[in-house]
Coordinates of C-alpha atoms in Angstrom, one line a residue:
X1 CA 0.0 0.0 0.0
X2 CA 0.8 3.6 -0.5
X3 CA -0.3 6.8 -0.7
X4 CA -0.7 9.2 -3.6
X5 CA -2.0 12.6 -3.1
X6 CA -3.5 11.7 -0.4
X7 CA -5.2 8.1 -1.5
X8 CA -4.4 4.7 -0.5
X9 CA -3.6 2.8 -3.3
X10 CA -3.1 -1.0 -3.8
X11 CA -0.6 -1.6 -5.9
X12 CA -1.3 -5.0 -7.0
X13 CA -4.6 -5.7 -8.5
X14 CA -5.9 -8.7 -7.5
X15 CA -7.8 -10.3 -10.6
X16 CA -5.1 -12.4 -13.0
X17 CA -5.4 -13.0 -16.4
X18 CA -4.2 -16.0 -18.6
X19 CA -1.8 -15.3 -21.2
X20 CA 0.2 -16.5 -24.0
X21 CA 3.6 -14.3 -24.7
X22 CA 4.4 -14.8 -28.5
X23 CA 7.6 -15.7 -29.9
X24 CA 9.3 -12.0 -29.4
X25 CA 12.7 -11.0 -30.4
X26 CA 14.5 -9.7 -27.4
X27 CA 17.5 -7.5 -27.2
X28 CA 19.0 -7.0 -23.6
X29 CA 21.7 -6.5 -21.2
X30 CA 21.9 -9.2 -19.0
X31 CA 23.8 -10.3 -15.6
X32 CA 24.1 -12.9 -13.0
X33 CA 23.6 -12.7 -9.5
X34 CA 20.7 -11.3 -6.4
X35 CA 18.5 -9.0 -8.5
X36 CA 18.7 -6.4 -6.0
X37 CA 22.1 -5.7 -7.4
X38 CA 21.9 -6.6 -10.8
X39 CA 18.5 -5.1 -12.1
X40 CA 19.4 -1.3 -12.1
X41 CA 22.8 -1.9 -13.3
X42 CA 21.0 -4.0 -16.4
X43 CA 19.0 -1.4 -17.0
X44 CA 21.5 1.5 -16.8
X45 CA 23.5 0.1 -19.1
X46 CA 20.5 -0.7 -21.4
X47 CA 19.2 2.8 -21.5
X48 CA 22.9 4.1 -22.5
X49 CA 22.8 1.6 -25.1
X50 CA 19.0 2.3 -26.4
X51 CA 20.0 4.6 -29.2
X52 CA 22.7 2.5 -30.8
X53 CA 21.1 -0.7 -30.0
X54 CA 17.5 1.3 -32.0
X55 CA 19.8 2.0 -35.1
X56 CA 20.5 -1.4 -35.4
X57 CA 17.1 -3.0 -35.1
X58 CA 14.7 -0.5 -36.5
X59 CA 13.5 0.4 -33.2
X60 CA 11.5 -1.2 -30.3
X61 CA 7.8 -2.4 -29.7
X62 CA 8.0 -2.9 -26.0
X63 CA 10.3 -2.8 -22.7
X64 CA 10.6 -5.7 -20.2
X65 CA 12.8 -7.8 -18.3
X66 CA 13.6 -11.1 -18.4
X67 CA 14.5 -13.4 -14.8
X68 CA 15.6 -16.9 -13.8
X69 CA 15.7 -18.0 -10.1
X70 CA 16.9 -21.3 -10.7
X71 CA 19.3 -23.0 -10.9
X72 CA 21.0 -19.2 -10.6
X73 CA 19.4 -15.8 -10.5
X74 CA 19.5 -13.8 -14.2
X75 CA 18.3 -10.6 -15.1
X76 CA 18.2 -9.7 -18.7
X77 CA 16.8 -5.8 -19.0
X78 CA 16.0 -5.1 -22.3
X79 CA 13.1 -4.6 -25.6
X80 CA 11.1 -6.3 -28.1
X81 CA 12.0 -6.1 -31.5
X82 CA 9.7 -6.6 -34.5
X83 CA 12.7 -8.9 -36.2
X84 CA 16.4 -10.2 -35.4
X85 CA 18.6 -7.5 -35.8
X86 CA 20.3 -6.4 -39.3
X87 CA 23.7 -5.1 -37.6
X88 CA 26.2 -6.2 -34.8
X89 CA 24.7 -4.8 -31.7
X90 CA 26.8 -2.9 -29.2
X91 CA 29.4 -4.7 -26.7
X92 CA 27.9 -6.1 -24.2
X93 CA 24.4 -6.4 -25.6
X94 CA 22.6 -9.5 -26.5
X95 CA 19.7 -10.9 -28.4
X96 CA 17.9 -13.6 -28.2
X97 CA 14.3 -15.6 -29.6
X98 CA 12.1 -15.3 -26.5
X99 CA 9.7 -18.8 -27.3
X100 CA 7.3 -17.0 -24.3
X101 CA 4.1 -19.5 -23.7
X102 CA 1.3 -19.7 -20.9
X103 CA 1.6 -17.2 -18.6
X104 CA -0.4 -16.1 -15.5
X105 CA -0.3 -12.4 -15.4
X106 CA -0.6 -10.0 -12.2
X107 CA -0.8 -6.0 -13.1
X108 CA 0.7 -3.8 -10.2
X109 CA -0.1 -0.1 -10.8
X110 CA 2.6 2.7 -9.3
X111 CA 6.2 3.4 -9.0
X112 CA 8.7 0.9 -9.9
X113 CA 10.1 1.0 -6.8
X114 CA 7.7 -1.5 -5.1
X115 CA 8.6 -3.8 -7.6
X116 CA 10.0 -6.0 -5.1
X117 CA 7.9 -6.0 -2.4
X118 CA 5.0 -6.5 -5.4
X119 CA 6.6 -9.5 -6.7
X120 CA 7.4 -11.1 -3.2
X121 CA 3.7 -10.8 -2.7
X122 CA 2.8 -12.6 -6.2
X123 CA 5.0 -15.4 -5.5
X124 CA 3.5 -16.4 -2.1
X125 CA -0.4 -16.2 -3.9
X126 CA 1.1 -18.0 -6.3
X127 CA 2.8 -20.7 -3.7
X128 CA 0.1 -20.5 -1.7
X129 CA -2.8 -20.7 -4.2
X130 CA -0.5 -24.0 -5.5
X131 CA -0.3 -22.8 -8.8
X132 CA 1.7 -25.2 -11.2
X133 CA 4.7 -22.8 -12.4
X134 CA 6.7 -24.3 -15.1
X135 CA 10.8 -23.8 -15.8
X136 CA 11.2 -21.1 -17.7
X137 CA 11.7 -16.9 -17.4
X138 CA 9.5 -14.9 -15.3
X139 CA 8.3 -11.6 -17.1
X140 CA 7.8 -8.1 -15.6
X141 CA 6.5 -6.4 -18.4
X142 CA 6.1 -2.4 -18.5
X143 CA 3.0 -1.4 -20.1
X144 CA 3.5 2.5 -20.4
X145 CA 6.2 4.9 -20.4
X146 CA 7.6 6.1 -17.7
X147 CA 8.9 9.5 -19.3
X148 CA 5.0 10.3 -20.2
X149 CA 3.1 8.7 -17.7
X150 CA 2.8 10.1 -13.5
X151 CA 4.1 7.6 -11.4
X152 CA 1.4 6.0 -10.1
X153 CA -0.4 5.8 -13.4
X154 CA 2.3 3.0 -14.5
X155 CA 1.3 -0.4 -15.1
X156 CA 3.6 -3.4 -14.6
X157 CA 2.6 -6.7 -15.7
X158 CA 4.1 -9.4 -13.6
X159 CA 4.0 -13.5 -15.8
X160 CA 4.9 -16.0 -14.3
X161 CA 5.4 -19.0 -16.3
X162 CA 2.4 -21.7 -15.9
X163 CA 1.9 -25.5 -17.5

């Protein structure tokens, strides 16, 4: 919960949704290691990337990550592409063919920030509801911009992987 302008806001709307990600080229800056470390780094060095990796790829349909919990955490901040890329991308970018699949998707609404206490509390519904998650990445997709929308206007979309 917190407050904006004086409302209470939940974060984390409570209805889910299930999805099916498409096969989605992905370009991205990825690391190992505990997300609290790795994420902002990722995305740092994606967002000083974003106009050379663009040139090379015709541009970009959406922004999400990419993360793996097991057998090691990865973090891969990055965008969609509509196809593989025609050029080299920069040093230390990747791409990669995202396969996607069933999802179950959560949608928080607010500051990024809460992103980790958001997530923490989809994993234990998830546990708890004994949802059968399969092995494969974990999505936290961002629906909006955040250099055009207020902060607590921005929507996340949180997949996790289902059979």
């Amino acid at each position: 919960v917190y407050y904006s302008h004086n409302r209470k806001i939940m974060p984390l709307n409570t209805a889910t949704e299930e999805v099916n990600w498409p096969l989605t080229h992905f370009v991205y800056v990825g690391e190992t290691g505990p997300f609290s470390e790795t994420a902002r780094a990722c995305w740092g060095s994606f967002k000083e990337n974003e106009a050379a990796i663009a040139s090379v790829t015709g541009g970009f349909v959406a922004h999400f990550s990419l993360y793996q919990i097991e057998p090691e955490m990865i973090y891969r901040a990055g965008a969609s592409i509509a196809n593989p890329p025609f050029e080299p991308l920069p040093e230390g970018v990747s791409y990669m063919a995202f396969s996607g699949g069933k999802y179950l998707q959560f949608t928080m609404t607010g500051c990024y920030s809460q992103l980790p206490v958001v997530v923490g509390e989809v994993f234990e519904r998830v546990k708890t509801e004994g949802v059968s998650v399969r092995a494969d990445w974990y999505i936290e997709h961002y629906a909006n911009n955040p250099a055009t929308t207020p902060v607590d206007e921005l929507i996340t979309h949180i997949l996790i992987p289902v059979n």
